[in-house]
JSON list of C-alpha atoms in Angstrom, two decimals:
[
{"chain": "A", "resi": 1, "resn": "UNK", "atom": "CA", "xyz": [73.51, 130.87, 369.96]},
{"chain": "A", "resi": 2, "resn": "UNK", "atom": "CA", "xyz": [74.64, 131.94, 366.82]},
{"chain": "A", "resi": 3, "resn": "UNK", "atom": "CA", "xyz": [78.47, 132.54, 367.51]},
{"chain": "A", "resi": 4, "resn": "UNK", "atom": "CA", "xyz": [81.28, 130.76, 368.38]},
{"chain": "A", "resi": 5, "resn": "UNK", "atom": "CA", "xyz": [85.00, 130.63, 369.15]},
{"chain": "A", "resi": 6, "resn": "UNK", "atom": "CA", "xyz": [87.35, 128.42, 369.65]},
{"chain": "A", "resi": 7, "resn": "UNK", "atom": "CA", "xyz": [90.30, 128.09, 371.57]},
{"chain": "A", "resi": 8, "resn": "UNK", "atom": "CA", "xyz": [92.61, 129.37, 368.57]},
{"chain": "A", "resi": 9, "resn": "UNK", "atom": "CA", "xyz": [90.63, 132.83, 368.24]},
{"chain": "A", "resi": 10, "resn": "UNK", "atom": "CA", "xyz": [88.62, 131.59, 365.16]},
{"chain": "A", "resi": 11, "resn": "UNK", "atom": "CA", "xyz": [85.50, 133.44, 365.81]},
{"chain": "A", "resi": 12, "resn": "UNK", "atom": "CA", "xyz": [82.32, 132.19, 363.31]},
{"chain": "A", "resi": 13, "resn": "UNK", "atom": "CA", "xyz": [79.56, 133.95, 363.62]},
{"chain": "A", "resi": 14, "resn": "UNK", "atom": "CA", "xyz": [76.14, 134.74, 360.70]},
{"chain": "A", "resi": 15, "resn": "UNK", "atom": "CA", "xyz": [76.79, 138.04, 358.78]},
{"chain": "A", "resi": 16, "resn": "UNK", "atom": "CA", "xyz": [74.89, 140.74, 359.31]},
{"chain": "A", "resi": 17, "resn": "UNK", "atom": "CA", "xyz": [74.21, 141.91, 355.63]},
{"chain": "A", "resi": 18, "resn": "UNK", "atom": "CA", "xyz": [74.04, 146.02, 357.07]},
{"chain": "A", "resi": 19, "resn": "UNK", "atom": "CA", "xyz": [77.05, 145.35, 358.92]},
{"chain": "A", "resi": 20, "resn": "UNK", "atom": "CA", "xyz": [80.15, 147.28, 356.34]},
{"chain": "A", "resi": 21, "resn": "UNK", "atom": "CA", "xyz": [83.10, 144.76, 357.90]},
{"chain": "A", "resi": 22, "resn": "UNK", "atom": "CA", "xyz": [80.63, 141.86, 357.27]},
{"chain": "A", "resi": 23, "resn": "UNK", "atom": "CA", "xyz": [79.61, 143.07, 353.69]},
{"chain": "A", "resi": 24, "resn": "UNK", "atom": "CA", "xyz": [82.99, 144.09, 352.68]},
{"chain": "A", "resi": 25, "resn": "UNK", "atom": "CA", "xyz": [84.37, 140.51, 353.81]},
{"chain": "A", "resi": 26, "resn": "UNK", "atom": "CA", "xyz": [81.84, 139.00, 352.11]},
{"chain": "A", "resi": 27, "resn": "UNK", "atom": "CA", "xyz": [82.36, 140.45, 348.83]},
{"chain": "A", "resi": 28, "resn": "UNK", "atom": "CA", "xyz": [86.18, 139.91, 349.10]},
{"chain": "A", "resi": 29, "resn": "UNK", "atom": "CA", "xyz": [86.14, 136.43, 350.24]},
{"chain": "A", "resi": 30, "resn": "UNK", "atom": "CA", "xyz": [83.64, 135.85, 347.39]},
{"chain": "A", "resi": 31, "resn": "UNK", "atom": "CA", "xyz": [85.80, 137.35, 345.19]},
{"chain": "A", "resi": 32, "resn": "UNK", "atom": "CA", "xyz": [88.86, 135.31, 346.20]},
{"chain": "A", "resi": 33, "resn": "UNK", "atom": "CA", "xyz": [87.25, 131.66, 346.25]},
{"chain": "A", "resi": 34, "resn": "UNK", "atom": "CA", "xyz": [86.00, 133.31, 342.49]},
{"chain": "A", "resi": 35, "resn": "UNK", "atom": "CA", "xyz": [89.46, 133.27, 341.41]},
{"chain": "A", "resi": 36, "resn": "UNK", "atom": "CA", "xyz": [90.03, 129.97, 342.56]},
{"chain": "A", "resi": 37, "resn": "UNK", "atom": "CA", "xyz": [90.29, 127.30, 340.51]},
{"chain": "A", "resi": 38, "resn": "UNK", "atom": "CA", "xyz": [87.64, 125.32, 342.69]},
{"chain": "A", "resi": 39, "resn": "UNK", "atom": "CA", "xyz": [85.35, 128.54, 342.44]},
{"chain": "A", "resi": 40, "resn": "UNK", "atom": "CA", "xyz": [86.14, 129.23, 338.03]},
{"chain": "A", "resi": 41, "resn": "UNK", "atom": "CA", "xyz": [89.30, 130.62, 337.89]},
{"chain": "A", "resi": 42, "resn": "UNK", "atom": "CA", "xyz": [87.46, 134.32, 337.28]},
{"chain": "A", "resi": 43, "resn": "UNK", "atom": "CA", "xyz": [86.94, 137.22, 339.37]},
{"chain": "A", "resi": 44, "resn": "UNK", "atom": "CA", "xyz": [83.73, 138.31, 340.29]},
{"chain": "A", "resi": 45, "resn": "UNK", "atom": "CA", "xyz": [82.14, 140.88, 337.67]},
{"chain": "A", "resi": 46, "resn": "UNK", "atom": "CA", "xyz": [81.84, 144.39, 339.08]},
{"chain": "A", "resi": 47, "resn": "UNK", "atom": "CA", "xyz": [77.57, 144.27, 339.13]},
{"chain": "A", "resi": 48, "resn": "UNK", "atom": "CA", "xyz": [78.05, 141.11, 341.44]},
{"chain": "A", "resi": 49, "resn": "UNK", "atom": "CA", "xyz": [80.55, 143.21, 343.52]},
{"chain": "A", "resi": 50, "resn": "UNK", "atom": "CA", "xyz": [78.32, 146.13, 343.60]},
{"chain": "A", "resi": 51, "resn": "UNK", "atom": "CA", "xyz": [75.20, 144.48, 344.30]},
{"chain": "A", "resi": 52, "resn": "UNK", "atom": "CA", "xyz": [75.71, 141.16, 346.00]},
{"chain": "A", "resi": 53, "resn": "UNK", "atom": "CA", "xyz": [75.22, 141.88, 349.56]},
{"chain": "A", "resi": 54, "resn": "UNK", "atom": "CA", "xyz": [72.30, 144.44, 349.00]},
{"chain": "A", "resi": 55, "resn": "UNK", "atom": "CA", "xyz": [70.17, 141.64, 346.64]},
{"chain": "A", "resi": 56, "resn": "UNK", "atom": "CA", "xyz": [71.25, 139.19, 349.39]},
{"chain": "A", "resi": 57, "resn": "UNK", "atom": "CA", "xyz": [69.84, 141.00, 352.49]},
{"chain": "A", "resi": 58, "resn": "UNK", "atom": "CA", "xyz": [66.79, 141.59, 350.25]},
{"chain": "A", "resi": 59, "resn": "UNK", "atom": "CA", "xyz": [65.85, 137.68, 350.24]},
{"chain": "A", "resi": 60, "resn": "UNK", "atom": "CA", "xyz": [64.99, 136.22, 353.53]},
{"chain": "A", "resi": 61, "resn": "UNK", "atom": "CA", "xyz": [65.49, 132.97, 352.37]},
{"chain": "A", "resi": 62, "resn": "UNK", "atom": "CA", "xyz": [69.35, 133.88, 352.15]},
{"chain": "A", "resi": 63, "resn": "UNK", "atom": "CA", "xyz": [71.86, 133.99, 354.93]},
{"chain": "A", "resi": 64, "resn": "UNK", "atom": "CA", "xyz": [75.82, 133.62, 355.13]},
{"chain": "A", "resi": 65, "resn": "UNK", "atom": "CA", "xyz": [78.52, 132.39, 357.80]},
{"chain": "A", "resi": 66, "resn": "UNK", "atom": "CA", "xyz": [81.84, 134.45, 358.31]},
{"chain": "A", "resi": 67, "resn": "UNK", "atom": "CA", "xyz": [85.31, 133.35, 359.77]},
{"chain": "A", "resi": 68, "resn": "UNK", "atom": "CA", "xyz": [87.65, 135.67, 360.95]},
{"chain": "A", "resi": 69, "resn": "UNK", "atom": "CA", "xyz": [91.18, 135.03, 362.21]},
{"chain": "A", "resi": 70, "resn": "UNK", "atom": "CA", "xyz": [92.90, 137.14, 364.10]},
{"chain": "A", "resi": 71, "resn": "UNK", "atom": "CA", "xyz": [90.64, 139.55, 362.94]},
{"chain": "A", "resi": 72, "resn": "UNK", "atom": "CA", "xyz": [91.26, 139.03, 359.73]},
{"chain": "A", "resi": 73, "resn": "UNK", "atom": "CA", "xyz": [88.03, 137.45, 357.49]},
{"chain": "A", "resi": 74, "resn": "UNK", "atom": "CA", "xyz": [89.26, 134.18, 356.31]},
{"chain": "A", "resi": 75, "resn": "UNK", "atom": "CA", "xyz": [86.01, 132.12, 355.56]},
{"chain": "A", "resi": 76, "resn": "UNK", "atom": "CA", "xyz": [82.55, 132.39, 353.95]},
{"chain": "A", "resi": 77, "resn": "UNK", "atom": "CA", "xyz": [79.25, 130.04, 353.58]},
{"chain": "A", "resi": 78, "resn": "UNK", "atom": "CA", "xyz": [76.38, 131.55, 351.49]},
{"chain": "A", "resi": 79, "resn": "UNK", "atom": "CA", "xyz": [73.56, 129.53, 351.97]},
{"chain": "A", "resi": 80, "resn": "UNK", "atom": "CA", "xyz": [70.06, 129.75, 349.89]},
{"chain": "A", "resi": 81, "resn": "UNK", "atom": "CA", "xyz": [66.61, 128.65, 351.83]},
{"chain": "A", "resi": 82, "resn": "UNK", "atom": "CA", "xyz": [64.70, 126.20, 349.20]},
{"chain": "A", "resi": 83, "resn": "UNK", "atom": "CA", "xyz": [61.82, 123.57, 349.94]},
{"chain": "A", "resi": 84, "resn": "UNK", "atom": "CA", "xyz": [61.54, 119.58, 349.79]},
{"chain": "A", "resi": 85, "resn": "UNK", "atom": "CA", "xyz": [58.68, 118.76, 348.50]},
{"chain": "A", "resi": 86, "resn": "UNK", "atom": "CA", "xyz": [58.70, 115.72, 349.96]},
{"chain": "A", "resi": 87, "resn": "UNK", "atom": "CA", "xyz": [58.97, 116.60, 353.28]},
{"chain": "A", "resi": 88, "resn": "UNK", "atom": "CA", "xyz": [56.70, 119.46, 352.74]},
{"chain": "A", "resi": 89, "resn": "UNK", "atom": "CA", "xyz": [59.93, 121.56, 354.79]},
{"chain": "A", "resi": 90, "resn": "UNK", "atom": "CA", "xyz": [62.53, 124.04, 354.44]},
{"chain": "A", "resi": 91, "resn": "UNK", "atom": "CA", "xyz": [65.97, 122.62, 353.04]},
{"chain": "A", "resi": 92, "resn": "UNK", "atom": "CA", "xyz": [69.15, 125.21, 353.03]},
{"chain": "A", "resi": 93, "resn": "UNK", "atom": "CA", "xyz": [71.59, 124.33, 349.82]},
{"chain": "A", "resi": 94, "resn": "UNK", "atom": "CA", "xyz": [75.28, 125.36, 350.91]},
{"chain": "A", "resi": 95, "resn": "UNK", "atom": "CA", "xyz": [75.53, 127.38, 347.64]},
{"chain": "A", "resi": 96, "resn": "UNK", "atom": "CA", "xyz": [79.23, 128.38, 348.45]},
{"chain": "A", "resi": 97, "resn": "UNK", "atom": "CA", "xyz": [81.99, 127.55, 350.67]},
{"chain": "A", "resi": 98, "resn": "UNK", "atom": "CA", "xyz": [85.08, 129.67, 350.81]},
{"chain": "A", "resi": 99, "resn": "UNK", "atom": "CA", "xyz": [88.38, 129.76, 353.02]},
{"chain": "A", "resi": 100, "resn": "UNK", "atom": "CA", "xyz": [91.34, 131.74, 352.03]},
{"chain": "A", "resi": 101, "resn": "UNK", "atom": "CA", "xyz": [94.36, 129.26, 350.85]},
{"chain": "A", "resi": 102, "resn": "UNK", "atom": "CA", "xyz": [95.94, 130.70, 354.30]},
{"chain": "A", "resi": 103, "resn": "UNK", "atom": "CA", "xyz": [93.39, 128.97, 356.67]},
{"chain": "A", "resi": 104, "resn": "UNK", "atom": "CA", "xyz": [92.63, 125.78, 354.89]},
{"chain": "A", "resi": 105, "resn": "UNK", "atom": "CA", "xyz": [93.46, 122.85, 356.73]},
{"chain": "A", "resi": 106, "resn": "UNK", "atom": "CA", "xyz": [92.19, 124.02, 359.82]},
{"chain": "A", "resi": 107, "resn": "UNK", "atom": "CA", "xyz": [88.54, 123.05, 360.19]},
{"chain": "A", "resi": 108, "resn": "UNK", "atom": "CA", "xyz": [87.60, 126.65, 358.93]},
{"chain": "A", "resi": 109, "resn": "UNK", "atom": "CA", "xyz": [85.25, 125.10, 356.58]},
{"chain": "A", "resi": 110, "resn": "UNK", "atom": "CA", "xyz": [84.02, 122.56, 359.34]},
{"chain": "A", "resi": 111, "resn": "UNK", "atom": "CA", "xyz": [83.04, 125.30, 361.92]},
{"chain": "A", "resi": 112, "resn": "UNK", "atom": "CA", "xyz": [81.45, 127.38, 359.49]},
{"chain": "A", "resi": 113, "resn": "UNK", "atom": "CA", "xyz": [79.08, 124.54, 358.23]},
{"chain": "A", "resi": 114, "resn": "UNK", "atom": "CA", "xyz": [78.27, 123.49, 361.98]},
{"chain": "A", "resi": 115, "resn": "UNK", "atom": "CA", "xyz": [76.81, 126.93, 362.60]},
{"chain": "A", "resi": 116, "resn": "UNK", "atom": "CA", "xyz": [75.08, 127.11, 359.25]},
{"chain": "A", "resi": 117, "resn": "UNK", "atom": "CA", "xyz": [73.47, 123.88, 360.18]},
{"chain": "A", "resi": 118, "resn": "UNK", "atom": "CA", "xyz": [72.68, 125.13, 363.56]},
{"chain": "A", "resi": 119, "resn": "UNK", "atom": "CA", "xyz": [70.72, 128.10, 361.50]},
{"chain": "A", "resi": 120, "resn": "UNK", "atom": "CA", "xyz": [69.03, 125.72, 359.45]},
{"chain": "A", "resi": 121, "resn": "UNK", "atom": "CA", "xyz": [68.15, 123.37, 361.74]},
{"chain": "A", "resi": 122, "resn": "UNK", "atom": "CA", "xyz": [66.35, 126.84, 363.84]},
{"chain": "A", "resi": 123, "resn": "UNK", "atom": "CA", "xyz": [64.65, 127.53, 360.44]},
{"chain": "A", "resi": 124, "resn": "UNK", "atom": "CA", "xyz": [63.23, 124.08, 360.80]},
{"chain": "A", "resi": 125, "resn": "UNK", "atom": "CA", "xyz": [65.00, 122.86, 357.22]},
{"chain": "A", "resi": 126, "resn": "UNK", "atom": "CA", "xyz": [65.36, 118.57, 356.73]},
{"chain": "A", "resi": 127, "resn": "UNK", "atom": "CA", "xyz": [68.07, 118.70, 355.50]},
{"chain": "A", "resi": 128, "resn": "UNK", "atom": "CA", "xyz": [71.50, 120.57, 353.94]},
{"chain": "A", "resi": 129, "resn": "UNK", "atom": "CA", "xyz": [72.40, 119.75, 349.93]},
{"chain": "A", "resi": 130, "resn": "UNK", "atom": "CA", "xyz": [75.12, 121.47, 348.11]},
{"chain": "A", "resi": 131, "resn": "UNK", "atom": "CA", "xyz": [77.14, 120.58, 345.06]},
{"chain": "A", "resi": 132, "resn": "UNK", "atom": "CA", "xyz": [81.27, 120.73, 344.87]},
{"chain": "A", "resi": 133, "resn": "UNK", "atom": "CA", "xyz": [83.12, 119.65, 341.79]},
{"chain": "A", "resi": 134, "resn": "UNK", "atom": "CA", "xyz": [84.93, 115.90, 341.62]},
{"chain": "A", "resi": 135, "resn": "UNK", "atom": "CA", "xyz": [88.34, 117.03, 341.38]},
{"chain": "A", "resi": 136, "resn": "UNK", "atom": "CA", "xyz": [87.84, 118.98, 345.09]},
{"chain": "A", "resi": 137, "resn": "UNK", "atom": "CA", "xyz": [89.10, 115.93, 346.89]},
{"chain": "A", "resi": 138, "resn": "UNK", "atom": "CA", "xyz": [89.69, 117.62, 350.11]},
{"chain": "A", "resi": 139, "resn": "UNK", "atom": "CA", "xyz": [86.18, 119.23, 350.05]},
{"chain": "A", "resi": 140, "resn": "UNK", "atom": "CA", "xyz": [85.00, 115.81, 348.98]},
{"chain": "A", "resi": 141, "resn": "UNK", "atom": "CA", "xyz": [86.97, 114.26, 352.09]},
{"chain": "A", "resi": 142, "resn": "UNK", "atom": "CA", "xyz": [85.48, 117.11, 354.64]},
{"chain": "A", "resi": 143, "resn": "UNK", "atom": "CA", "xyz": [81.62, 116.89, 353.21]},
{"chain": "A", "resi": 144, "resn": "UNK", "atom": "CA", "xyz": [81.73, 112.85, 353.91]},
{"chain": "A", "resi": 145, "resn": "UNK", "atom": "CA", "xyz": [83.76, 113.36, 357.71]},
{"chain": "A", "resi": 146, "resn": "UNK", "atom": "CA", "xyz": [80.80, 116.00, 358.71]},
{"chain": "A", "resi": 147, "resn": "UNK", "atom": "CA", "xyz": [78.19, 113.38, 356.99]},
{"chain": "A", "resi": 148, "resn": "UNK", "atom": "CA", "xyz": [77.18, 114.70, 353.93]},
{"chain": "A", "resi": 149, "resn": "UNK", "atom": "CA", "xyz": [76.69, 112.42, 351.07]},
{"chain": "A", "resi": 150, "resn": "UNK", "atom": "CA", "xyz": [75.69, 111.08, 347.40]},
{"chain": "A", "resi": 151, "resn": "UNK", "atom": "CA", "xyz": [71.72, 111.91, 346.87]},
{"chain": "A", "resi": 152, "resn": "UNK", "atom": "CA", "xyz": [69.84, 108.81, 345.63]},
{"chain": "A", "resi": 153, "resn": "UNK", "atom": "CA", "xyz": [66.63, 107.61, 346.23]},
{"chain": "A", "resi": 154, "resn": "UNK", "atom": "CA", "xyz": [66.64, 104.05, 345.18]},
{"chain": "A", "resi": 155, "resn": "UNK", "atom": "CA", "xyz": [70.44, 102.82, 344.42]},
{"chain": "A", "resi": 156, "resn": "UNK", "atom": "CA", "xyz": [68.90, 100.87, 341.02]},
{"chain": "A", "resi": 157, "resn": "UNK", "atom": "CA", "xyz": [68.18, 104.71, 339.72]},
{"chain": "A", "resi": 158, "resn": "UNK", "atom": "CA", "xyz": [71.34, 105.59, 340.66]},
{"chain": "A", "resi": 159, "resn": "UNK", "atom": "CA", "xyz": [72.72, 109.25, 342.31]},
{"chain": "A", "resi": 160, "resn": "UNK", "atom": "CA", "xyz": [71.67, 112.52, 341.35]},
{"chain": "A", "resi": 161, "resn": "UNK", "atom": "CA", "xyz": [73.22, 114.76, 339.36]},
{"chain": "A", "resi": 162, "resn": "UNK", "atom": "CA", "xyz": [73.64, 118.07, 339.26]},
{"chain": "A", "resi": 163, "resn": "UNK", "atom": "CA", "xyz": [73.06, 120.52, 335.88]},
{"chain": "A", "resi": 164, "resn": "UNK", "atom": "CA", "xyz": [72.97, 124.12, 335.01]},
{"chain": "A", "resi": 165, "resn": "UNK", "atom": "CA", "xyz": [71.35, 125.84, 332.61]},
{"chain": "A", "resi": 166, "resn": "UNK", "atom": "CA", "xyz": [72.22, 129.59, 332.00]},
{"chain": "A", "resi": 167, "resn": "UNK", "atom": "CA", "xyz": [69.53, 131.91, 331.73]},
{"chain": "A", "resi": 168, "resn": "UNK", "atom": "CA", "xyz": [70.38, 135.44, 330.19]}
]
């Protein structure tokens, strides 16, 4: 099943990329953990506004978790389909994780990662990865309580890191 709800009307469910409520909370929730100092401090250009949710939908290795509140959309996961080589198998990087500064604190995040590794785990993926910044203690503290951890394949080589390298 690929929604939930708990007993505090927190409803989680995948978004449906056609869907205007889904693609309109996407964009704004986007938007919002944008112009959070976890997510750059910037809001999101207008061609990333415009076009996010239709170049989404067109890559079927991409899907996204919504929260909504009340009603109200108060959480997003965007998660990218990639491949381990090793395990010759899907893997799913958590590529974002958003929940409006009104809702954290209340296992938004949490709920929205369980079902996104419930749709992962039905794609057949090994495993989950994602990246979060050192100073985002209380992400930090949430990815370790739900199991997530440090990637290293021999301790003596030491963990990985993660870079970037803009492309224009």
């Amino acid at each position: 099943m690929l929604d939930s709800t708990d007993a505090a009307s927190l409803q989680v469910c995948q978004a449906d990329y056609r869907d205007p409520l889904h693609a309109s909370a996407l964009v704004r929730l986007l938007d919002a953990y944008a112009q959070d100092p976890a997510g750059g401090a910037e809001p999101l250009g207008a061609f990333a506004k415009a076009n996010l949710v239709k170049e989404l939908a067109a890559r079927p290795q991409a899907f996204s978790v919504l929260a909504f509140a009340g009603g109200q959309a108060v959480g997003l996961v965007n998660c990218i389909e990639g491949f381990s080589t090793f395990a010759c198998r899907p893997l799913v990087n958590v590529h974002d994780v958003a929940v409006l500064a009104s809702h954290r604190g209340q296992r938004v995040a949490e709920k929205m990662l369980a079902l996104a590794e419930q749709i992962a785990r039905g794609r057949g993926a090994c495993k989950l990865t994602l990246e979060v910044l050192a100073g985002n203690a209380s992400a930090i503290r949430l990815y370790a309580r739900i199991g997530f951890a440090g990637y290293e394949l021999d301790p003596a080589m030491g963990k990985a890191q993660f870079f970037q390298k803009w492309l224009d």
